[in-house]
Every structure is written in structure tokens, then in C-alpha cells.
């Protein structure tokens, strides 16, 4: 069996509390795979510092000097989790045969990595890490997650339920993903569009080892909205249907008013008038907001600004030295 080069890509944003343990656990996995001749000795851990304002980059920089298999990227500012993943893949694809992306918080079980590598050698280009339960989630998060996956399925978006950004991609699958040029990234929906043979590896999700979650409710809602508007125009169709229903109801009300006037039943309708004004005003504002979301995406896409700016990068230098 020819040994392939693996790069494990880890986006980091203010992870100074958890990073030492992350380096320890991922380092053990990587070195064990190398020692067992499962992967090439050129395999690396690539930490992408997404504009952290704590000691995250200082720790990464120190680890790159202490361990030959650790490399890093430092963004000039915070560009977001999805861009951090993409930056890691953009660099690693030039030197790697397969790439695994995993968050730094250790909630995703690192022991699934060897299983992913085995699936890669079995001929799979995409291996999704899928959690086998949601026991660690709150009731609210479980219900909203199920609702989100159900909604995306109805909208025709092919997502893998209970999988996040913990996955393995082969070199050609990564190249296919990088061919997508949109700036509004929703990798969970983009990866299935690449195609190729795919499978799943199941694992138990853990509690966060240390630090705070980088995805509070507001960010989760924004992320879900991005996913919906990046892959479907169904909300615009919904506005059309809402408008047609409103017109139909208005026509019925108009007929009712005319009949009542002909029968001489004229009653003061201040309350109903105010309710109608507020209802229609609310519908109009929601409709404008939905359309504005799509226009905003067009605005950001047509400018073709860089997705991110790299201030410091050690990955290429280390790979070139070993070539």
C-alpha cells in the first residue's frame, strides 16, 4: 500500500485554553498513524489562526518550532470559520493526498480519524464524520437542528444530517470543492455537490474540553440563513405565494364590505383597519428583507474581494524542506 500524505486542518479562534490539549491529542493520532505506516511521514497538523485576539497564535508559533509536524497560518484579521477551513485546504491540496478538517474544541472525537483514513484507502474520496447521537445538546438545539435539516431537505439541499465540518476529503475532491468560487460559503452544502464516492464514520460527540463556544444562538441563526439563501430561492417563491394569498384575502374582504354596505350594515372598522395596516406592513418588511438578503449576497459576490489575507504562513516552507 502506497502511503499518502495527510494534512489535518484545524481552524482556531481564541482557543488558547484548549489548544495545548488539542495539539497533544491530534499529535498522538498523527504520529501513531505515521508509526503504523498508514500515512506518509510528511503528514502535518495545520492550525489556521482566524484573527484570534488572545495567545492562540503565539502558542501555534511555539508549537511549529517544537514539532516538525505542526504548521500554521495566521490571518491578518478574523475572516470566519468557513474561510479558515478553505485557506487550509488551499495550501494543503498542493502537498497532500487527503485532508481532514476538525474544530479545535475537541468535541469531535479524534479517534475517528484512523477510521476515516481506512475508508480513504478503501477508495472513498469523501468521508463524513457523523455524530451518533445529540445527547450533549440542549433540547432547544436538538429540535432546531432537526428542523433545519428537515427544511433544507424540503428545499432540495443535499446535506448529511448530524455532520458538521469534521470530514476527510481526497486531493481530487478538495480540488473539486476549491473550484467553487462563491464568497458566501456553506461548506456543508457544497461538499455533497462535488460528488465522488462518499461514506460516513460515526462517533460520539463530547462536551467542549475548555473555553467558550464560538457559535452562540445569533451566529447559528445567521449560519442557517446563509445555508438557506446560498442554496435555494424558495424564500423568494414563498414571498410570491404570500402576496397571492394576501391579495385573495383582500378580495374576499372587499366583497364582504360591499355586501355589508348594500345591506346597510355600516359599522366603524377602526380596529380591523389598524390590524390590516400592521399586518400588511409587516409582510412587506419581511418580504423586502428576504429580497435584500439575496441582493446583499449578489453585492458581495460581484466585488470579487479576496476571501482572506494571510499574514504569516509556515506550512509551505516546512513541506518544501521535506520535498
PDB file of C-alpha atoms in Angstrom:
ATOM      1  CA  UNK A   1       0.000   0.000   0.000  1.00  0.00           C
ATOM      2  CA  UNK A   2       1.417   3.384  -1.011  1.00  0.00           C
ATOM      3  CA  UNK A   3       1.405   5.750   1.918  1.00  0.00           C
ATOM      4  CA  UNK A   4      -0.433   9.026   1.359  1.00  0.00           C
ATOM      5  CA  UNK A   5       0.270  12.438   2.849  1.00  0.00           C
ATOM      6  CA  UNK A   6      -2.394  13.581   5.312  1.00  0.00           C
ATOM      7  CA  UNK A   7      -2.938  17.150   6.491  1.00  0.00           C
ATOM      8  CA  UNK A   8      -5.264  17.732   9.440  1.00  0.00           C
ATOM      9  CA  UNK A   9      -6.647  21.277   9.200  1.00  0.00           C
ATOM     10  CA  UNK A  10      -7.726  22.934  12.451  1.00  0.00           C
ATOM     11  CA  UNK A  11      -9.350  26.413  12.391  1.00  0.00           C
ATOM     12  CA  UNK A  12      -8.696  28.359  15.602  1.00  0.00           C
ATOM     13  CA  UNK A  13     -10.332  31.447  17.039  1.00  0.00           C
ATOM     14  CA  UNK A  14      -9.417  32.349  20.637  1.00  0.00           C
ATOM     15  CA  UNK A  15      -8.529  28.768  21.534  1.00  0.00           C
ATOM     16  CA  UNK A  16      -5.638  29.347  23.949  1.00  0.00           C
ATOM     17  CA  UNK A  17      -7.362  27.337  26.723  1.00  0.00           C
ATOM     18  CA  UNK A  18      -7.915  24.213  24.657  1.00  0.00           C
ATOM     19  CA  UNK A  19      -5.018  24.365  22.195  1.00  0.00           C
ATOM     20  CA  UNK A  20      -2.389  22.502  24.315  1.00  0.00           C
ATOM     21  CA  UNK A  21      -4.726  19.523  24.693  1.00  0.00           C
ATOM     22  CA  UNK A  22      -5.715  19.696  21.011  1.00  0.00           C
ATOM     23  CA  UNK A  23      -2.064  19.584  19.971  1.00  0.00           C
ATOM     24  CA  UNK A  24      -1.465  16.652  22.308  1.00  0.00           C
ATOM     25  CA  UNK A  25      -4.412  14.551  21.118  1.00  0.00           C
ATOM     26  CA  UNK A  26      -4.082  15.277  17.396  1.00  0.00           C
ATOM     27  CA  UNK A  27      -0.308  14.918  17.605  1.00  0.00           C
ATOM     28  CA  UNK A  28      -0.704  11.450  19.127  1.00  0.00           C
ATOM     29  CA  UNK A  29      -3.123  10.415  16.395  1.00  0.00           C
ATOM     30  CA  UNK A  30      -0.861  11.709  13.632  1.00  0.00           C
ATOM     31  CA  UNK A  31       2.364  10.166  14.975  1.00  0.00           C
ATOM     32  CA  UNK A  32       0.629   6.822  15.594  1.00  0.00           C
ATOM     33  CA  UNK A  33      -0.597   6.724  12.015  1.00  0.00           C
ATOM     34  CA  UNK A  34       2.910   7.515  10.776  1.00  0.00           C
ATOM     35  CA  UNK A  35       4.487   4.854  13.004  1.00  0.00           C
ATOM     36  CA  UNK A  36       1.981   2.258  11.770  1.00  0.00           C
ATOM     37  CA  UNK A  37       2.839   3.165   8.133  1.00  0.00           C
ATOM     38  CA  UNK A  38      -0.733   4.277   7.474  1.00  0.00           C
ATOM     39  CA  UNK A  39       0.331   7.712   6.250  1.00  0.00           C
ATOM     40  CA  UNK A  40       3.494   9.356   4.954  1.00  0.00           C
ATOM     41  CA  UNK A  41       5.972  10.935   7.371  1.00  0.00           C
ATOM     42  CA  UNK A  42       5.380  14.291   5.610  1.00  0.00           C
ATOM     43  CA  UNK A  43       1.867  14.437   7.089  1.00  0.00           C
ATOM     44  CA  UNK A  44       1.119  17.575   9.105  1.00  0.00           C
ATOM     45  CA  UNK A  45      -1.174  19.335  11.526  1.00  0.00           C
ATOM     46  CA  UNK A  46      -2.145  22.717  10.066  1.00  0.00           C
ATOM     47  CA  UNK A  47      -3.574  25.261  12.520  1.00  0.00           C
ATOM     48  CA  UNK A  48      -5.313  28.264  10.956  1.00  0.00           C
ATOM     49  CA  UNK A  49      -5.447  31.259  13.305  1.00  0.00           C
ATOM     50  CA  UNK A  50      -8.583  33.161  12.341  1.00  0.00           C
ATOM     51  CA  UNK A  51      -7.698  36.567  13.791  1.00  0.00           C
ATOM     52  CA  UNK A  52      -7.636  35.481  17.441  1.00  0.00           C
ATOM     53  CA  UNK A  53      -7.129  38.251  19.994  1.00  0.00           C
ATOM     54  CA  UNK A  54      -5.686  36.017  22.721  1.00  0.00           C
ATOM     55  CA  UNK A  55      -2.466  33.956  22.791  1.00  0.00           C
ATOM     56  CA  UNK A  56      -3.603  31.415  20.175  1.00  0.00           C
ATOM     57  CA  UNK A  57      -1.087  32.436  17.501  1.00  0.00           C
ATOM     58  CA  UNK A  58       1.793  32.660  19.965  1.00  0.00           C
ATOM     59  CA  UNK A  59       1.053  29.092  21.024  1.00  0.00           C
ATOM     60  CA  UNK A  60       0.817  27.893  17.409  1.00  0.00           C
ATOM     61  CA  UNK A  61       4.067  29.650  16.541  1.00  0.00           C
ATOM     62  CA  UNK A  62       5.795  27.993  19.500  1.00  0.00           C
ATOM     63  CA  UNK A  63       4.481  24.552  18.536  1.00  0.00           C
ATOM     64  CA  UNK A  64       5.721  24.949  14.943  1.00  0.00           C
ATOM     65  CA  UNK A  65       9.243  25.401  16.335  1.00  0.00           C
ATOM     66  CA  UNK A  66       8.986  22.468  18.746  1.00  0.00           C
ATOM     67  CA  UNK A  67       7.331  19.910  16.458  1.00  0.00           C
ATOM     68  CA  UNK A  68       8.240  19.287  12.839  1.00  0.00           C
ATOM     69  CA  UNK A  69       4.741  18.018  12.038  1.00  0.00           C
ATOM     70  CA  UNK A  70       2.967  21.208  13.213  1.00  0.00           C
ATOM     71  CA  UNK A  71       2.464  24.155  10.861  1.00  0.00           C
ATOM     72  CA  UNK A  72       0.378  27.312  10.973  1.00  0.00           C
ATOM     73  CA  UNK A  73      -1.380  30.083   9.109  1.00  0.00           C
ATOM     74  CA  UNK A  74      -2.133  33.472  10.598  1.00  0.00           C
ATOM     75  CA  UNK A  75      -4.905  35.603   9.100  1.00  0.00           C
ATOM     76  CA  UNK A  76      -4.463  39.374   9.172  1.00  0.00           C
ATOM     77  CA  UNK A  77      -7.878  39.592  10.903  1.00  0.00           C
ATOM     78  CA  UNK A  78     -10.946  37.481  11.598  1.00  0.00           C
ATOM     79  CA  UNK A  79     -12.443  36.138   8.360  1.00  0.00           C
ATOM     80  CA  UNK A  80     -14.687  33.418   9.771  1.00  0.00           C
ATOM     81  CA  UNK A  81     -14.636  29.677  10.339  1.00  0.00           C
ATOM     82  CA  UNK A  82     -15.534  28.674   6.773  1.00  0.00           C
ATOM     83  CA  UNK A  83     -12.804  30.829   5.238  1.00  0.00           C
ATOM     84  CA  UNK A  84     -10.291  29.394   7.717  1.00  0.00           C
ATOM     85  CA  UNK A  85     -11.144  25.887   6.532  1.00  0.00           C
ATOM     86  CA  UNK A  86     -10.873  26.959   2.910  1.00  0.00           C
ATOM     87  CA  UNK A  87      -7.496  28.628   3.436  1.00  0.00           C
ATOM     88  CA  UNK A  88      -6.122  25.453   4.982  1.00  0.00           C
ATOM     89  CA  UNK A  89      -7.355  23.359   2.072  1.00  0.00           C
ATOM     90  CA  UNK A  90      -5.983  25.834  -0.479  1.00  0.00           C
ATOM     91  CA  UNK A  91      -2.487  25.366   0.915  1.00  0.00           C
ATOM     92  CA  UNK A  92      -2.637  21.688   1.829  1.00  0.00           C
ATOM     93  CA  UNK A  93      -4.021  20.479  -1.504  1.00  0.00           C
ATOM     94  CA  UNK A  94      -0.672  21.220  -3.179  1.00  0.00           C
ATOM     95  CA  UNK A  95       1.225  18.801  -0.936  1.00  0.00           C
ATOM     96  CA  UNK A  96      -1.377  16.359   0.429  1.00  0.00           C
ATOM     97  CA  UNK A  97      -3.268  13.331  -0.839  1.00  0.00           C
ATOM     98  CA  UNK A  98      -6.030  13.705   1.732  1.00  0.00           C
ATOM     99  CA  UNK A  99      -7.191  16.385   4.132  1.00  0.00           C
ATOM    100  CA  UNK A 100      -9.203  16.148   7.344  1.00  0.00           C
ATOM    101  CA  UNK A 101     -10.882  19.216   8.831  1.00  0.00           C
ATOM    102  CA  UNK A 102     -11.733  19.291  12.531  1.00  0.00           C
ATOM    103  CA  UNK A 103     -12.520  22.020  15.068  1.00  0.00           C
ATOM    104  CA  UNK A 104     -10.060  22.791  17.857  1.00  0.00           C
ATOM    105  CA  UNK A 105     -12.542  22.356  20.723  1.00  0.00           C
ATOM    106  CA  UNK A 106     -12.163  18.522  20.857  1.00  0.00           C
ATOM    107  CA  UNK A 107     -15.916  17.935  20.743  1.00  0.00           C
ATOM    108  CA  UNK A 108     -15.397  15.819  17.637  1.00  0.00           C
ATOM    109  CA  UNK A 109     -13.758  12.530  18.621  1.00  0.00           C
ATOM    110  CA  UNK A 110     -10.202  12.468  17.219  1.00  0.00           C
ATOM    111  CA  UNK A 111     -10.252   8.659  17.392  1.00  0.00           C
ATOM    112  CA  UNK A 112     -12.473   8.678  14.291  1.00  0.00           C
ATOM    113  CA  UNK A 113      -9.510   9.946  12.232  1.00  0.00           C
ATOM    114  CA  UNK A 114      -7.864   6.494  11.760  1.00  0.00           C
ATOM    115  CA  UNK A 115     -11.240   5.126  10.637  1.00  0.00           C
ATOM    116  CA  UNK A 116     -11.518   7.948   8.081  1.00  0.00           C
ATOM    117  CA  UNK A 117      -8.040   7.140   6.776  1.00  0.00           C
ATOM    118  CA  UNK A 118      -9.019   3.466   6.397  1.00  0.00           C
ATOM    119  CA  UNK A 119     -12.089   4.493   4.394  1.00  0.00           C
ATOM    120  CA  UNK A 120      -9.859   6.627   2.168  1.00  0.00           C
ATOM    121  CA  UNK A 121      -7.705   3.584   1.354  1.00  0.00           C
ATOM    122  CA  UNK A 122     -10.875   1.652   0.592  1.00  0.00           C
ATOM    123  CA  UNK A 123     -11.461   4.076  -2.269  1.00  0.00           C
ATOM    124  CA  UNK A 124     -13.680   6.771  -0.769  1.00  0.00           C
ATOM    125  CA  UNK A 125     -12.974  10.406  -1.681  1.00  0.00           C
ATOM    126  CA  UNK A 126     -15.267  11.915   0.939  1.00  0.00           C
ATOM    127  CA  UNK A 127     -15.663  10.567   4.470  1.00  0.00           C
ATOM    128  CA  UNK A 128     -18.149  12.401   6.688  1.00  0.00           C
ATOM    129  CA  UNK A 129     -17.780  12.382  10.442  1.00  0.00           C
ATOM    130  CA  UNK A 130     -21.328  11.875  11.714  1.00  0.00           C
ATOM    131  CA  UNK A 131     -22.304  12.047  15.363  1.00  0.00           C
ATOM    132  CA  UNK A 132     -24.253   9.023  16.559  1.00  0.00           C
ATOM    133  CA  UNK A 133     -26.455  10.991  18.972  1.00  0.00           C
ATOM    134  CA  UNK A 134     -27.263  14.502  20.161  1.00  0.00           C
ATOM    135  CA  UNK A 135     -27.288  13.749  23.898  1.00  0.00           C
ATOM    136  CA  UNK A 136     -24.778  16.505  24.602  1.00  0.00           C
ATOM    137  CA  UNK A 137     -27.077  19.136  23.032  1.00  0.00           C
ATOM    138  CA  UNK A 138     -29.807  21.032  24.799  1.00  0.00           C
ATOM    139  CA  UNK A 139     -33.427  20.215  23.958  1.00  0.00           C
ATOM    140  CA  UNK A 140     -33.729  23.515  22.063  1.00  0.00           C
ATOM    141  CA  UNK A 141     -30.599  22.843  19.987  1.00  0.00           C
ATOM    142  CA  UNK A 142     -31.713  19.282  19.164  1.00  0.00           C
ATOM    143  CA  UNK A 143     -35.117  20.424  17.953  1.00  0.00           C
ATOM    144  CA  UNK A 144     -33.821  23.370  15.942  1.00  0.00           C
ATOM    145  CA  UNK A 145     -31.126  21.181  14.318  1.00  0.00           C
ATOM    146  CA  UNK A 146     -33.725  18.608  13.260  1.00  0.00           C
ATOM    147  CA  UNK A 147     -35.967  21.382  11.956  1.00  0.00           C
ATOM    148  CA  UNK A 148     -33.072  22.884   9.976  1.00  0.00           C
ATOM    149  CA  UNK A 149     -32.102  19.589   8.332  1.00  0.00           C
ATOM    150  CA  UNK A 150     -35.754  18.876   7.552  1.00  0.00           C
ATOM    151  CA  UNK A 151     -36.203  22.313   5.993  1.00  0.00           C
ATOM    152  CA  UNK A 152     -33.040  22.020   3.890  1.00  0.00           C
ATOM    153  CA  UNK A 153     -34.165  18.620   2.619  1.00  0.00           C
ATOM    154  CA  UNK A 154     -37.513  20.069   1.551  1.00  0.00           C
ATOM    155  CA  UNK A 155     -35.663  22.867  -0.228  1.00  0.00           C
ATOM    156  CA  UNK A 156     -33.729  20.268  -2.208  1.00  0.00           C
ATOM    157  CA  UNK A 157     -30.364  20.833  -0.470  1.00  0.00           C
ATOM    158  CA  UNK A 158     -28.414  17.601  -0.028  1.00  0.00           C
ATOM    159  CA  UNK A 159     -26.986  17.803   3.494  1.00  0.00           C
ATOM    160  CA  UNK A 160     -25.640  14.950   5.618  1.00  0.00           C
ATOM    161  CA  UNK A 161     -27.657  15.068   8.869  1.00  0.00           C
ATOM    162  CA  UNK A 162     -25.705  15.322  12.131  1.00  0.00           C
ATOM    163  CA  UNK A 163     -22.430  16.081  10.366  1.00  0.00           C
ATOM    164  CA  UNK A 164     -20.599  19.373  10.679  1.00  0.00           C
ATOM    165  CA  UNK A 165     -17.187  20.284   9.277  1.00  0.00           C
ATOM    166  CA  UNK A 166     -15.469  17.120  10.508  1.00  0.00           C
ATOM    167  CA  UNK A 167     -14.673  15.234   7.317  1.00  0.00           C
ATOM    168  CA  UNK A 168     -11.971  13.757   5.108  1.00  0.00           C
ATOM    169  CA  UNK A 169     -11.528  14.856   1.503  1.00  0.00           C
ATOM    170  CA  UNK A 170      -9.211  13.320  -1.050  1.00  0.00           C
ATOM    171  CA  UNK A 171      -6.997  15.535  -3.189  1.00  0.00           C
ATOM    172  CA  UNK A 172      -9.337  15.421  -6.172  1.00  0.00           C
ATOM    173  CA  UNK A 173     -12.418  16.024  -4.007  1.00  0.00           C
ATOM    174  CA  UNK A 174     -10.682  19.041  -2.457  1.00  0.00           C
ATOM    175  CA  UNK A 175      -9.740  20.378  -5.889  1.00  0.00           C
ATOM    176  CA  UNK A 176     -13.379  19.992  -6.912  1.00  0.00           C
ATOM    177  CA  UNK A 177     -14.516  21.902  -3.838  1.00  0.00           C
ATOM    178  CA  UNK A 178     -11.991  24.688  -4.399  1.00  0.00           C
ATOM    179  CA  UNK A 179     -13.364  25.145  -7.926  1.00  0.00           C
ATOM    180  CA  UNK A 180     -16.480  26.688  -6.348  1.00  0.00           C
ATOM    181  CA  UNK A 181     -15.775  30.424  -6.367  1.00  0.00           C
ATOM    182  CA  UNK A 182     -18.604  31.877  -4.312  1.00  0.00           C
ATOM    183  CA  UNK A 183     -17.757  34.116  -1.354  1.00  0.00           C
ATOM    184  CA  UNK A 184     -20.811  33.152   0.694  1.00  0.00           C
ATOM    185  CA  UNK A 185     -19.507  29.821   1.925  1.00  0.00           C
ATOM    186  CA  UNK A 186     -21.640  26.993   3.277  1.00  0.00           C
ATOM    187  CA  UNK A 187     -19.266  24.043   3.042  1.00  0.00           C
ATOM    188  CA  UNK A 188     -21.747  21.534   4.474  1.00  0.00           C
ATOM    189  CA  UNK A 189     -23.895  22.061   1.399  1.00  0.00           C
ATOM    190  CA  UNK A 190     -21.040  22.482  -1.082  1.00  0.00           C
ATOM    191  CA  UNK A 191     -19.151  19.251  -0.325  1.00  0.00           C
ATOM    192  CA  UNK A 192     -22.014  16.919  -1.423  1.00  0.00           C
ATOM    193  CA  UNK A 193     -22.173  18.842  -4.733  1.00  0.00           C
ATOM    194  CA  UNK A 194     -18.606  17.769  -5.543  1.00  0.00           C
ATOM    195  CA  UNK A 195     -19.686  14.156  -5.954  1.00  0.00           C
ATOM    196  CA  UNK A 196     -17.268  11.178  -5.861  1.00  0.00           C
ATOM    197  CA  UNK A 197     -17.635   8.150  -3.608  1.00  0.00           C
ATOM    198  CA  UNK A 198     -18.686   9.105  -0.103  1.00  0.00           C
ATOM    199  CA  UNK A 199     -19.241   7.287   3.167  1.00  0.00           C
ATOM    200  CA  UNK A 200     -19.714   8.006   6.863  1.00  0.00           C
ATOM    201  CA  UNK A 201     -17.830   7.331  10.074  1.00  0.00           C
ATOM    202  CA  UNK A 202     -19.900   7.551  13.264  1.00  0.00           C
ATOM    203  CA  UNK A 203     -18.593   8.889  16.567  1.00  0.00           C
ATOM    204  CA  UNK A 204     -19.839  10.142  19.931  1.00  0.00           C
ATOM    205  CA  UNK A 205     -19.640  13.903  20.291  1.00  0.00           C
ATOM    206  CA  UNK A 206     -18.129  15.146  23.539  1.00  0.00           C
ATOM    207  CA  UNK A 207     -18.547  18.218  25.699  1.00  0.00           C
ATOM    208  CA  UNK A 208     -16.249  21.096  24.846  1.00  0.00           C
ATOM    209  CA  UNK A 209     -12.866  20.493  26.554  1.00  0.00           C
ATOM    210  CA  UNK A 210     -12.301  24.146  27.539  1.00  0.00           C
ATOM    211  CA  UNK A 211     -13.174  27.690  26.524  1.00  0.00           C
ATOM    212  CA  UNK A 212     -16.443  29.017  25.174  1.00  0.00           C
ATOM    213  CA  UNK A 213     -18.462  28.078  22.124  1.00  0.00           C
ATOM    214  CA  UNK A 214     -17.801  30.283  19.095  1.00  0.00           C
ATOM    215  CA  UNK A 215     -21.335  29.642  17.814  1.00  0.00           C
ATOM    216  CA  UNK A 216     -23.910  31.334  20.068  1.00  0.00           C
ATOM    217  CA  UNK A 217     -27.561  31.381  19.019  1.00  0.00           C
ATOM    218  CA  UNK A 218     -27.185  34.554  16.918  1.00  0.00           C
ATOM    219  CA  UNK A 219     -24.334  33.049  14.875  1.00  0.00           C
ATOM    220  CA  UNK A 220     -26.192  29.762  14.479  1.00  0.00           C
ATOM    221  CA  UNK A 221     -29.226  31.592  13.109  1.00  0.00           C
ATOM    222  CA  UNK A 222     -27.036  33.600  10.725  1.00  0.00           C
ATOM    223  CA  UNK A 223     -25.276  30.408   9.625  1.00  0.00           C
ATOM    224  CA  UNK A 224     -28.625  28.699   8.958  1.00  0.00           C
ATOM    225  CA  UNK A 225     -29.851  31.719   6.989  1.00  0.00           C
ATOM    226  CA  UNK A 226     -26.660  31.655   4.928  1.00  0.00           C
ATOM    227  CA  UNK A 227     -27.212  27.990   4.169  1.00  0.00           C
ATOM    228  CA  UNK A 228     -30.785  28.519   3.029  1.00  0.00           C
ATOM    229  CA  UNK A 229     -30.165  31.592   0.875  1.00  0.00           C
ATOM    230  CA  UNK A 230     -26.946  30.206  -0.626  1.00  0.00           C
ATOM    231  CA  UNK A 231     -28.629  27.079  -1.983  1.00  0.00           C
ATOM    232  CA  UNK A 232     -32.264  27.910  -2.620  1.00  0.00           C
ATOM    233  CA  UNK A 233     -34.512  30.671  -3.925  1.00  0.00           C
ATOM    234  CA  UNK A 234     -37.523  29.104  -2.195  1.00  0.00           C
ATOM    235  CA  UNK A 235     -37.898  32.098   0.192  1.00  0.00           C
ATOM    236  CA  UNK A 236     -38.499  34.350  -2.830  1.00  0.00           C
ATOM    237  CA  UNK A 237     -41.127  31.904  -4.099  1.00  0.00           C
ATOM    238  CA  UNK A 238     -42.661  32.000  -0.625  1.00  0.00           C
ATOM    239  CA  UNK A 239     -42.987  35.783  -0.890  1.00  0.00           C
ATOM    240  CA  UNK A 240     -44.875  35.353  -4.179  1.00  0.00           C
ATOM    241  CA  UNK A 241     -47.275  32.859  -2.602  1.00  0.00           C
ATOM    242  CA  UNK A 242     -47.695  35.105   0.447  1.00  0.00           C
ATOM    243  CA  UNK A 243     -48.540  38.016  -1.842  1.00  0.00           C
ATOM    244  CA  UNK A 244     -51.104  35.957  -3.765  1.00  0.00           C
ATOM    245  CA  UNK A 245     -52.740  34.794  -0.536  1.00  0.00           C
ATOM    246  CA  UNK A 246     -52.854  38.370   0.760  1.00  0.00           C
ATOM    247  CA  UNK A 247     -54.490  39.568  -2.474  1.00  0.00           C
ATOM    248  CA  UNK A 248     -57.051  36.753  -2.257  1.00  0.00           C
ATOM    249  CA  UNK A 249     -57.899  37.622   1.346  1.00  0.00           C
ATOM    250  CA  UNK A 250     -58.176  41.312   0.406  1.00  0.00           C
ATOM    251  CA  UNK A 251     -60.554  40.462  -2.441  1.00  0.00           C
ATOM    252  CA  UNK A 252     -62.755  38.438  -0.083  1.00  0.00           C
ATOM    253  CA  UNK A 253     -62.775  41.294   2.449  1.00  0.00           C
ATOM    254  CA  UNK A 254     -63.652  43.784  -0.278  1.00  0.00           C
ATOM    255  CA  UNK A 255     -66.603  41.668  -1.398  1.00  0.00           C
ATOM    256  CA  UNK A 256     -67.729  41.340   2.221  1.00  0.00           C
ATOM    257  CA  UNK A 257     -67.540  45.117   2.761  1.00  0.00           C
ATOM    258  CA  UNK A 258     -69.541  45.817  -0.415  1.00  0.00           C
ATOM    259  CA  UNK A 259     -72.234  43.315   0.626  1.00  0.00           C
ATOM    260  CA  UNK A 260     -72.428  44.781   4.120  1.00  0.00           C
ATOM    261  CA  UNK A 261     -72.733  48.312   2.695  1.00  0.00           C
ATOM    262  CA  UNK A 262     -75.526  47.246   0.336  1.00  0.00           C
ATOM    263  CA  UNK A 263     -77.365  45.686   3.279  1.00  0.00           C
ATOM    264  CA  UNK A 264     -76.957  48.877   5.291  1.00  0.00           C
ATOM    265  CA  UNK A 265     -74.777  47.292   7.967  1.00  0.00           C
ATOM    266  CA  UNK A 266     -72.162  50.026   8.202  1.00  0.00           C
ATOM    267  CA  UNK A 267     -70.026  49.576  11.318  1.00  0.00           C
ATOM    268  CA  UNK A 268     -66.990  51.584  12.362  1.00  0.00           C
ATOM    269  CA  UNK A 269     -63.933  49.467  11.475  1.00  0.00           C
ATOM    270  CA  UNK A 270     -61.032  51.284  13.089  1.00  0.00           C
ATOM    271  CA  UNK A 271     -59.646  48.172  14.842  1.00  0.00           C
ATOM    272  CA  UNK A 272     -59.830  45.956  11.774  1.00  0.00           C
ATOM    273  CA  UNK A 273     -58.294  48.745   9.665  1.00  0.00           C
ATOM    274  CA  UNK A 274     -55.326  49.150  12.013  1.00  0.00           C
ATOM    275  CA  UNK A 275     -54.764  45.384  12.204  1.00  0.00           C
ATOM    276  CA  UNK A 276     -54.788  45.200   8.418  1.00  0.00           C
ATOM    277  CA  UNK A 277     -52.272  48.040   8.096  1.00  0.00           C
ATOM    278  CA  UNK A 278     -49.884  46.492  10.634  1.00  0.00           C
ATOM    279  CA  UNK A 279     -50.244  43.024   9.080  1.00  0.00           C
ATOM    280  CA  UNK A 280     -49.580  44.203   5.547  1.00  0.00           C
ATOM    281  CA  UNK A 281     -46.746  46.451   6.741  1.00  0.00           C
ATOM    282  CA  UNK A 282     -45.104  43.513   8.498  1.00  0.00           C
ATOM    283  CA  UNK A 283     -45.459  41.278   5.438  1.00  0.00           C
ATOM    284  CA  UNK A 284     -43.922  43.971   3.251  1.00  0.00           C
ATOM    285  CA  UNK A 285     -40.956  44.492   5.586  1.00  0.00           C
ATOM    286  CA  UNK A 286     -40.286  40.746   5.784  1.00  0.00           C
ATOM    287  CA  UNK A 287     -40.510  40.464   2.007  1.00  0.00           C
ATOM    288  CA  UNK A 288     -38.111  43.368   1.473  1.00  0.00           C
ATOM    289  CA  UNK A 289     -35.691  41.836   3.998  1.00  0.00           C
ATOM    290  CA  UNK A 290     -35.670  38.454   2.223  1.00  0.00           C
ATOM    291  CA  UNK A 291     -35.093  40.057  -1.157  1.00  0.00           C
ATOM    292  CA  UNK A 292     -32.437  42.283   0.415  1.00  0.00           C
ATOM    293  CA  UNK A 293     -30.604  39.193   1.717  1.00  0.00           C
ATOM    294  CA  UNK A 294     -30.282  37.879  -1.825  1.00  0.00           C
ATOM    295  CA  UNK A 295     -29.274  41.274  -3.188  1.00  0.00           C
ATOM    296  CA  UNK A 296     -26.658  41.521  -0.437  1.00  0.00           C
ATOM    297  CA  UNK A 297     -25.185  38.187  -1.499  1.00  0.00           C
ATOM    298  CA  UNK A 298     -25.028  39.377  -5.111  1.00  0.00           C
ATOM    299  CA  UNK A 299     -23.321  42.559  -3.905  1.00  0.00           C
ATOM    300  CA  UNK A 300     -20.609  40.629  -2.035  1.00  0.00           C
ATOM    301  CA  UNK A 301     -20.099  38.159  -4.899  1.00  0.00           C
ATOM    302  CA  UNK A 302     -19.673  40.672  -7.735  1.00  0.00           C
ATOM    303  CA  UNK A 303     -16.963  42.639  -5.895  1.00  0.00           C
ATOM    304  CA  UNK A 304     -14.633  39.602  -6.054  1.00  0.00           C
ATOM    305  CA  UNK A 305     -12.719  40.660  -2.970  1.00  0.00           C
ATOM    306  CA  UNK A 306     -10.215  38.158  -1.516  1.00  0.00           C
ATOM    307  CA  UNK A 307     -11.800  35.693   0.892  1.00  0.00           C
ATOM    308  CA  UNK A 308      -8.956  36.191   3.346  1.00  0.00           C
ATOM    309  CA  UNK A 309      -5.480  37.672   3.750  1.00  0.00           C
ATOM    310  CA  UNK A 310      -2.651  35.560   5.158  1.00  0.00           C
ATOM    311  CA  UNK A 311      -0.176  37.452   7.332  1.00  0.00           C
ATOM    312  CA  UNK A 312       2.137  34.543   8.247  1.00  0.00           C
ATOM    313  CA  UNK A 313       2.308  31.026   6.816  1.00  0.00           C
ATOM    314  CA  UNK A 314       4.695  28.200   7.771  1.00  0.00           C
ATOM    315  CA  UNK A 315       3.064  25.237   6.028  1.00  0.00           C
ATOM    316  CA  UNK A 316       4.637  25.679   2.572  1.00  0.00           C
ATOM    317  CA  UNK A 317       8.128  26.229   3.983  1.00  0.00           C
ATOM    318  CA  UNK A 318       8.025  23.016   6.009  1.00  0.00           C
ATOM    319  CA  UNK A 319       6.670  20.962   3.108  1.00  0.00           C
ATOM    320  CA  UNK A 320       9.283  22.341   0.713  1.00  0.00           C
ATOM    321  CA  UNK A 321      12.090  21.454   3.126  1.00  0.00           C
ATOM    322  CA  UNK A 322      10.903  17.841   3.184  1.00  0.00           C
ATOM    323  CA  UNK A 323      10.414  17.559  -0.578  1.00  0.00           C
TER     324      UNK A 323
END
